Tab-separated table of C-alpha atoms in Angstrom:
chain	number	residue	atom	x	y	z
A	1356	MET	CA	199.376	-174.489	-67.540
A	1357	LEU	CA	197.979	-170.993	-68.096
A	1358	VAL	CA	194.216	-170.767	-67.708
A	1359	GLU	CA	192.482	-170.191	-71.037
A	1360	THR	CA	188.898	-169.323	-71.874
A	1361	VAL	CA	187.509	-170.265	-75.269
A	1362	PHE	CA	184.747	-168.682	-77.341
A	1363	ASP	CA	183.348	-170.574	-80.324
A	1364	THR	CA	180.290	-169.484	-82.318
A	1365	ALA	CA	179.569	-173.185	-82.854
A	1366	ASP	CA	178.384	-173.165	-79.223
A	1367	VAL	CA	175.943	-170.217	-79.531
A	1368	PRO	CA	172.394	-170.071	-80.956
A	1369	PRO	CA	172.197	-169.814	-84.768
A	1370	GLY	CA	172.224	-166.266	-86.081
A	1371	ARG	CA	173.708	-164.782	-82.885
A	1372	GLY	CA	177.388	-165.470	-83.575
A	1373	ALA	CA	178.402	-161.916	-84.520
A	1374	GLU	CA	176.371	-160.349	-81.713
A	1375	MET	CA	177.879	-162.587	-79.038
A	1376	PHE	CA	181.396	-162.223	-80.413
A	1377	VAL	CA	181.122	-158.434	-80.236
A	1378	GLU	CA	179.915	-158.800	-76.642
A	1379	ARG	CA	183.018	-160.878	-75.921
A	1380	LEU	CA	185.244	-158.207	-77.477
A	1381	ALA	CA	183.591	-155.634	-75.230
A	1382	ARG	CA	184.572	-157.685	-72.179
A	1383	SER	CA	188.077	-158.691	-73.286
A	1384	HIS	CA	189.082	-155.470	-75.065
A	1385	ALA	CA	186.782	-152.420	-75.067
A	1386	PRO	CA	183.136	-151.779	-76.053
A	1387	VAL	CA	182.614	-151.745	-79.828
A	1388	ILE	CA	179.653	-151.982	-82.191
A	1389	THR	CA	179.290	-153.862	-85.447
A	1390	GLY	CA	179.645	-152.036	-88.732
A	1391	GLY	CA	177.302	-153.174	-91.482
A	1392	THR	CA	175.380	-156.440	-91.306
A	1393	PRO	CA	177.400	-159.552	-90.460
A	1394	SER	CA	176.531	-162.835	-92.135
A	1395	GLU	CA	173.838	-164.940	-90.469
A	1396	ASP	CA	176.289	-167.840	-90.328
A	1397	PHE	CA	179.164	-165.686	-89.027
A	1398	GLY	CA	181.826	-167.832	-87.388
A	1399	ALA	CA	184.512	-166.984	-84.853
A	1400	TYR	CA	186.841	-168.856	-82.534
A	1401	GLN	CA	188.993	-167.266	-79.837
A	1402	ARG	CA	191.389	-168.524	-77.143
A	1403	PHE	CA	192.011	-165.973	-74.395
A	1404	PHE	CA	194.392	-165.885	-71.435
A	1405	LYS	CA	195.795	-163.314	-69.015
A	1406	LEU	CA	199.339	-162.482	-67.946
A	1407	GLY	CA	198.731	-160.222	-64.976
A	1408	GLY	CA	197.138	-157.109	-66.447
A	1409	VAL	CA	197.990	-158.094	-70.035
A	1410	SER	CA	195.517	-160.014	-72.219
A	1411	VAL	CA	196.524	-162.314	-75.076
A	1412	TYR	CA	194.160	-163.986	-77.515
A	1413	ALA	CA	194.387	-166.014	-80.703
A	1414	SER	CA	191.398	-165.615	-83.027
A	1415	LYS	CA	189.937	-167.028	-86.221
A	1416	THR	CA	187.016	-165.000	-87.562
A	1417	ASP	CA	184.891	-164.591	-90.640
A	1418	SER	CA	184.679	-161.226	-92.379
A	1419	PHE	CA	183.053	-158.447	-90.318
A	1420	ALA	CA	183.607	-154.871	-89.147
A	1421	VAL	CA	183.585	-153.172	-85.739
A	1422	LEU	CA	183.683	-149.534	-84.673
A	1423	ARG	CA	184.669	-147.763	-81.495
A	1424	THR	CA	182.868	-144.436	-81.395
A	1425	PRO	CA	183.390	-141.263	-79.339
A	1426	LYS	CA	180.185	-142.098	-77.478
A	1427	LEU	CA	181.515	-145.518	-76.477
A	1428	ILE	CA	184.808	-143.946	-75.385
A	1429	ARG	CA	183.003	-141.441	-73.160
A	1430	ARG	CA	181.004	-144.276	-71.648
A	1431	SER	CA	183.958	-146.562	-70.919
A	1432	ASP	CA	187.693	-146.301	-71.551
A	1433	PRO	CA	189.967	-149.020	-70.081
A	1434	GLU	CA	193.007	-147.073	-71.403
A	1435	ILE	CA	194.758	-149.913	-73.201
A	1436	TYR	CA	196.963	-150.339	-76.233
A	1437	HIS	CA	196.039	-153.106	-78.662
A	1438	LEU	CA	198.255	-154.883	-81.172
A	1439	SER	CA	197.165	-157.643	-83.554
A	1440	LEU	CA	199.648	-159.771	-85.468
A	1441	ILE	CA	197.869	-160.893	-88.635
A	1442	THR	CA	198.817	-164.470	-89.526
A	1443	LYS	CA	196.275	-165.150	-92.287
A	1444	GLY	CA	194.066	-162.897	-94.423
A	1445	THR	CA	193.844	-159.110	-94.471
A	1446	VAL	CA	192.548	-156.530	-92.008
A	1447	GLY	CA	191.730	-152.876	-92.650
A	1448	LEU	CA	191.992	-150.084	-90.082
A	1449	THR	CA	190.764	-146.498	-90.099
A	1450	ILE	CA	192.072	-144.315	-87.271
A	1451	ASP	CA	192.871	-140.593	-87.081
A	1452	GLY	CA	191.616	-140.233	-90.646
A	1453	ARG	CA	194.171	-142.733	-92.013
A	1454	ASP	CA	193.266	-145.948	-93.831
A	1455	SER	CA	195.608	-148.958	-93.757
A	1456	VAL	CA	195.401	-152.599	-94.806
A	1457	TYR	CA	197.465	-155.298	-93.092
A	1458	GLY	CA	198.363	-158.725	-94.472
A	1459	PRO	CA	200.207	-161.704	-92.974
A	1460	LEU	CA	202.968	-160.680	-90.532
A	1461	GLY	CA	201.642	-157.143	-90.500
A	1462	MET	CA	200.935	-155.744	-87.028
A	1463	ARG	CA	197.917	-153.500	-86.531
A	1464	THR	CA	197.606	-151.177	-83.536
A	1465	ASN	CA	194.828	-149.137	-81.972
A	1466	GLU	CA	194.032	-147.791	-78.541
A	1467	SER	CA	190.836	-147.639	-76.538
A	1468	SER	CA	190.936	-143.831	-76.190
A	1469	ARG	CA	190.596	-143.088	-79.925
A	1470	PRO	CA	187.757	-143.835	-82.347
A	1471	PHE	CA	188.542	-146.447	-84.981
A	1472	GLU	CA	187.000	-148.824	-87.489
A	1473	ILE	CA	188.403	-152.312	-88.058
A	1474	ARG	CA	187.461	-154.296	-91.161
A	1475	VAL	CA	188.301	-157.963	-90.698
A	1476	GLY	CA	188.722	-159.872	-93.967
A	1477	THR	CA	188.846	-156.981	-96.450
A	1478	ARG	CA	188.310	-159.427	-99.331
A	1479	GLY	CA	185.564	-161.297	-97.548
A	1480	GLU	CA	188.000	-163.950	-96.355
A	1481	ARG	CA	188.412	-165.596	-92.952
A	1482	ILE	CA	191.327	-164.196	-90.987
A	1483	GLU	CA	193.606	-165.428	-88.222
A	1484	ALA	CA	195.449	-163.212	-85.745
A	1485	ILE	CA	197.187	-163.181	-82.385
A	1486	SER	CA	196.415	-160.098	-80.317
A	1487	VAL	CA	197.587	-158.456	-77.123
A	1488	ASP	CA	196.025	-155.759	-74.944
A	1489	VAL	CA	198.402	-153.866	-72.653
A	1490	PRO	CA	197.238	-151.246	-70.120
A	1491	LYS	CA	198.917	-147.912	-70.803
A	1492	ALA	CA	200.039	-147.773	-67.178
A	1493	VAL	CA	201.955	-151.065	-67.582
A	1494	LEU	CA	203.880	-150.245	-70.772
A	1495	PRO	CA	207.410	-148.996	-69.882
A	1496	LEU	CA	207.216	-146.147	-72.387
A	1497	PRO	CA	205.630	-142.725	-71.804
A	1498	PRO	CA	202.127	-142.559	-73.344
A	1499	ALA	CA	203.058	-139.331	-75.155
A	1500	ARG	CA	205.575	-141.378	-77.145
A	1501	ALA	CA	203.638	-144.638	-77.441
A	1502	ASP	CA	200.554	-142.787	-78.725
A	1503	ARG	CA	202.544	-141.638	-81.764
A	1504	VAL	CA	202.973	-145.235	-82.963
A	1505	ILE	CA	199.285	-146.136	-82.888
A	1506	GLY	CA	197.893	-146.668	-86.364
A	1507	ARG	CA	201.285	-146.963	-88.027
A	1508	PRO	CA	201.863	-150.158	-90.035
A	1509	LEU	CA	204.367	-152.343	-88.173
A	1510	ASP	CA	206.209	-155.259	-89.779
A	1511	GLY	CA	206.809	-158.626	-88.126
A	1512	ARG	CA	209.290	-159.814	-90.733
A	1513	GLY	CA	212.555	-158.355	-89.452
A	1514	GLY	CA	214.411	-156.745	-86.586
A	1515	VAL	CA	212.540	-156.002	-83.366
A	1516	GLY	CA	209.227	-156.677	-85.150
A	1517	SER	CA	210.338	-160.222	-85.928
A	1518	LEU	CA	211.477	-160.728	-82.334
A	1519	PHE	CA	208.117	-159.529	-80.996
A	1520	ALA	CA	206.101	-161.549	-83.532
A	1521	GLY	CA	208.111	-164.681	-82.785
A	1522	PHE	CA	207.663	-164.362	-79.044
A	1523	LEU	CA	203.916	-163.671	-79.341
A	1524	THR	CA	203.396	-166.609	-81.716
A	1525	THR	CA	205.333	-169.021	-79.509
A	1526	LEU	CA	203.534	-167.798	-76.404
A	1527	ALA	CA	200.072	-168.293	-77.909
A	1528	ALA	CA	200.954	-171.731	-79.269
A	1529	ASN	CA	202.454	-173.135	-76.065
A	1530	THR	CA	200.250	-172.098	-73.151
A	1531	ARG	CA	200.395	-175.661	-71.819
A	1532	SER	CA	204.138	-175.235	-71.331
A	1533	TYR	CA	203.657	-172.448	-68.763
A	1534	THR	CA	202.141	-172.247	-65.301
A	1535	ALA	CA	200.516	-169.411	-63.405
A	1536	ALA	CA	203.881	-168.839	-61.691
A	1537	ASP	CA	205.381	-167.988	-65.105
A	1538	ALA	CA	202.800	-165.270	-65.821
A	1539	PRO	CA	204.615	-162.318	-64.156
A	1540	ARG	CA	207.860	-163.047	-66.043
A	1541	LEU	CA	206.010	-163.494	-69.346
A	1542	GLU	CA	204.091	-160.258	-68.764
A	1543	THR	CA	207.383	-158.387	-68.242
A	1544	VAL	CA	208.937	-159.882	-71.370
A	1545	LEU	CA	205.876	-159.078	-73.486
A	1546	THR	CA	205.523	-155.480	-72.300
A	1547	ASP	CA	209.274	-154.860	-72.632
A	1548	LEU	CA	209.221	-156.167	-76.204
A	1549	LEU	CA	206.172	-154.093	-77.108
A	1550	ALA	CA	207.745	-150.956	-75.635
A	1551	THR	CA	210.966	-151.656	-77.540
A	1552	LEU	CA	209.003	-152.188	-80.763
A	1553	PHE	CA	207.256	-148.825	-80.306
A	1554	ALA	CA	210.475	-147.032	-79.338
A	1555	HIS	CA	212.318	-148.541	-82.295
A	1556	GLU	CA	209.598	-147.305	-84.634
A	1557	LEU	CA	210.084	-143.801	-83.215
A	1558	ASN	CA	213.884	-144.120	-83.112
A	1559	THR	CA	213.784	-143.246	-79.400
A	1560	LEU	CA	215.219	-146.328	-77.689
A	1561	ASP	CA	216.863	-144.011	-75.150
A	1562	ALA	CA	213.376	-143.302	-73.767
A	1563	LEU	CA	213.140	-146.874	-72.463
A	1564	PRO	CA	214.081	-147.724	-68.864
A	1565	PRO	CA	217.521	-149.415	-68.608
A	1566	GLU	CA	215.962	-152.693	-67.404
A	1567	THR	CA	213.694	-152.816	-70.461
A	1568	ARG	CA	216.653	-152.298	-72.795
A	1569	HIS	CA	218.552	-155.014	-70.934
A	1570	HIS	CA	215.651	-157.499	-71.133
A	1571	THR	CA	215.258	-156.857	-74.843
A	1572	LEU	CA	218.988	-157.264	-75.480
A	1573	THR	CA	218.874	-160.612	-73.686
A	1574	LEU	CA	215.982	-161.774	-75.866
A	1575	ARG	CA	217.704	-160.565	-79.042
A	1576	VAL	CA	220.869	-162.460	-78.122
A	1577	ARG	CA	218.979	-165.668	-77.381
A	1578	SER	CA	216.928	-165.365	-80.573
A	1579	PHE	CA	220.121	-164.863	-82.599
A	1580	ILE	CA	221.667	-167.975	-81.049
A	1581	HIS	CA	218.570	-170.114	-81.649
A	1582	GLN	CA	218.486	-169.142	-85.316
A	1583	ARG	CA	222.126	-170.169	-85.804
A	1584	LEU	CA	222.520	-173.312	-83.723
A	1585	GLY	CA	223.404	-175.267	-86.860
A	1586	ASP	CA	226.453	-173.078	-87.495
A	1587	PRO	CA	229.495	-174.885	-86.035
A	1588	ASP	CA	231.382	-171.571	-85.989
A	1589	LEU	CA	228.913	-169.913	-83.616
A	1590	THR	CA	230.998	-168.526	-80.744
A	1591	PRO	CA	230.660	-165.937	-77.961
A	1592	ASN	CA	232.876	-163.592	-79.981
A	1593	THR	CA	230.511	-163.807	-82.961
A	1594	VAL	CA	227.416	-163.225	-80.824
A	1595	ALA	CA	228.977	-160.273	-79.000
A	1596	ALA	CA	230.202	-158.620	-82.215
A	1597	VAL	CA	226.793	-158.839	-83.919
A	1598	HIS	CA	225.118	-157.169	-80.926
A	1599	HIS	CA	227.847	-154.531	-80.458
A	1600	ILE	CA	228.655	-155.576	-76.895
A	1601	SER	CA	231.785	-156.905	-75.234
A	1602	VAL	CA	232.292	-160.620	-74.644
A	1603	SER	CA	232.398	-159.948	-70.898
A	1604	GLN	CA	228.995	-158.216	-71.084
A	1605	LEU	CA	227.642	-161.199	-73.027
A	1606	HIS	CA	228.891	-163.600	-70.359
A	1607	ARG	CA	227.290	-161.421	-67.673
A	1608	ILE	CA	223.931	-161.664	-69.471
A	1609	PHE	CA	224.057	-165.464	-69.322
A	1610	ARG	CA	225.163	-165.571	-65.690
A	1611	GLU	CA	222.164	-163.398	-64.807
A	1612	ARG	CA	219.870	-165.594	-66.909
A	1613	ALA	CA	221.100	-168.714	-65.118
A	1614	LEU	CA	220.478	-167.139	-61.708
A	1615	ALA	CA	216.922	-166.170	-62.722
A	1616	GLU	CA	215.911	-169.259	-64.710
A	1617	GLY	CA	218.463	-171.985	-63.997
A	1618	GLY	CA	220.382	-173.873	-66.656
A	1619	PRO	CA	223.852	-173.240	-68.100
A	1620	SER	CA	225.623	-170.118	-66.846
A	1621	THR	CA	228.043	-169.731	-69.763
A	1622	VAL	CA	227.397	-168.771	-73.374
A	1623	MET	CA	228.888	-171.950	-74.834
A	1624	GLY	CA	227.091	-174.001	-72.199
A	1625	TYR	CA	223.795	-172.464	-73.320
A	1626	ILE	CA	224.605	-173.043	-77.005
A	1627	ARG	CA	225.592	-176.661	-76.337
A	1628	HIS	CA	222.415	-177.293	-74.294
A	1629	GLN	CA	220.159	-175.873	-77.017
A	1630	ARG	CA	221.936	-177.925	-79.688
A	1631	LEU	CA	221.571	-181.105	-77.651
A	1632	GLU	CA	217.882	-180.445	-77.032
A	1633	GLY	CA	217.316	-179.883	-80.753
A	1634	ALA	CA	219.108	-183.121	-81.634
A	1635	ARG	CA	217.227	-185.009	-78.918
A	1636	ARG	CA	213.854	-183.854	-80.314
A	1637	ASP	CA	214.845	-184.893	-83.833
A	1638	LEU	CA	216.034	-188.311	-82.702
A	1639	ALA	CA	212.686	-188.941	-81.010
A	1640	ASP	CA	210.710	-187.831	-84.077
A	1641	PRO	CA	209.262	-190.837	-86.004
A	1642	VAL	CA	209.172	-188.769	-89.199
A	1643	GLN	CA	212.977	-188.468	-89.044
A	1644	SER	CA	213.683	-192.073	-88.065
A	1645	THR	CA	215.599	-192.802	-91.298
A	1646	VAL	CA	217.905	-189.762	-91.006
A	1647	PRO	CA	221.350	-191.003	-89.915
A	1648	VAL	CA	222.401	-189.932	-86.435
A	1649	HIS	CA	225.493	-188.138	-87.732
A	1650	ARG	CA	223.312	-185.998	-90.021
A	1651	VAL	CA	221.039	-185.067	-87.129
A	1652	ALA	CA	224.148	-184.079	-85.181
A	1653	ALA	CA	225.513	-182.001	-88.075
A	1654	ARG	CA	222.174	-180.203	-88.446
A	1655	TRP	CA	222.629	-178.917	-84.894
A	1656	GLY	CA	226.234	-177.787	-85.257
A	1657	PHE	CA	228.103	-180.942	-84.152
A	1658	THR	CA	230.782	-181.563	-86.782
A	1659	HIS	CA	232.418	-184.584	-85.089
A	1660	HIS	CA	230.204	-187.613	-84.514
A	1661	ALA	CA	232.352	-188.981	-81.682
A	1662	VAL	CA	232.203	-185.664	-79.827
A	1663	PHE	CA	228.420	-185.521	-80.309
A	1664	THR	CA	227.984	-189.067	-78.976
A	1665	ARG	CA	230.145	-188.374	-75.933
A	1666	THR	CA	228.409	-185.043	-75.196
A	1667	PHE	CA	224.936	-186.529	-75.657
A	1668	ARG	CA	225.709	-189.447	-73.341
A	1669	ALA	CA	227.095	-187.088	-70.685
A	1670	ALA	CA	223.925	-184.982	-70.817
A	1671	TYR	CA	221.260	-187.722	-70.987
A	1672	GLY	CA	223.008	-190.865	-69.740
A	1673	ILE	CA	222.476	-192.771	-72.985
A	1674	ALA	CA	224.038	-192.877	-76.451
A	1675	PRO	CA	222.080	-191.026	-79.157
A	1676	ARG	CA	221.430	-194.172	-81.225
A	1677	ASP	CA	220.124	-196.035	-78.177
A	1678	TYR	CA	217.999	-193.015	-77.209
A	1679	ARG	CA	216.390	-193.005	-80.662
A	1680	HIS	CA	215.540	-196.734	-80.445
A	1681	GLN	CA	214.172	-196.303	-76.929
A	1682	GLU	CA	211.946	-193.368	-77.851
A	1683	LEU	CA	210.659	-194.825	-81.114
A	1684	ASP	CA	209.925	-198.208	-79.486
A	1685	THR	CA	208.047	-196.465	-76.668
A	1686	GLY	CA	205.943	-194.494	-79.148
A	1687	GLN	CA	204.719	-197.577	-80.997
């Protein structure tokens, strides 16, 4: 799995939580100072991991404020872009003379080369966020363009913002699913998505390198498919039309994906595999043990029970009903 480091104020001397958390931010992000007087019982928890030169961390923190001043910038500037996806609570940001407040699924940005003030928990509440730091030199978008996005409110509820937020959330929640060998690929995906998010905000997608646009298109296609696996009418023609590409281009995307990652090399093969995996997980779930097998199948886009049973047996070597009994008996 990916190597994580954890910071928890429960493990530090009483009264030093805020001080030591700010020191950690200085090491993982850029030097900052506290604004105001944090609570004596300030609490914070952070999981941190690296993907090459990119840093990702999930945090839970009590209300506090930090500042990055011109003096700190002159002293040390790692030249990074920062984005935080707020998942709980509210966060305020002042940068370039603009004040903004971000709530759940809002995405806050700053960069290490500009002064800013961040107010975590604007109502005094505890907040949760998933953050990423990307070196400017790594982002496949010219800094002159990327800089124009910094400080703008970004939304994780739709479009490219939703795609980025979904990937970042899944990545932070499933570090045990990845190994160090996966880090370079994950770094590329994350930086490509961030660059696409910035370029989309500026309406300058043509400024992205062709490979970045291609990677993002692949992720958009796969995300679209995953969200509609329960639709029995999901076909390559539908997927291609929604993304304004030809069916042959869509098939080429999946052939390339199979060469790079393994697995099915056709669009319908990929759809069928994802449906089967979804049904398999549900059948093994004790909470869903009373849901009839045919309803599980229908939930994942299989309209004919006999076809589902035959396809499931061909994939896993066992009938779905027998698989459910086997898995539930093993779990007891």
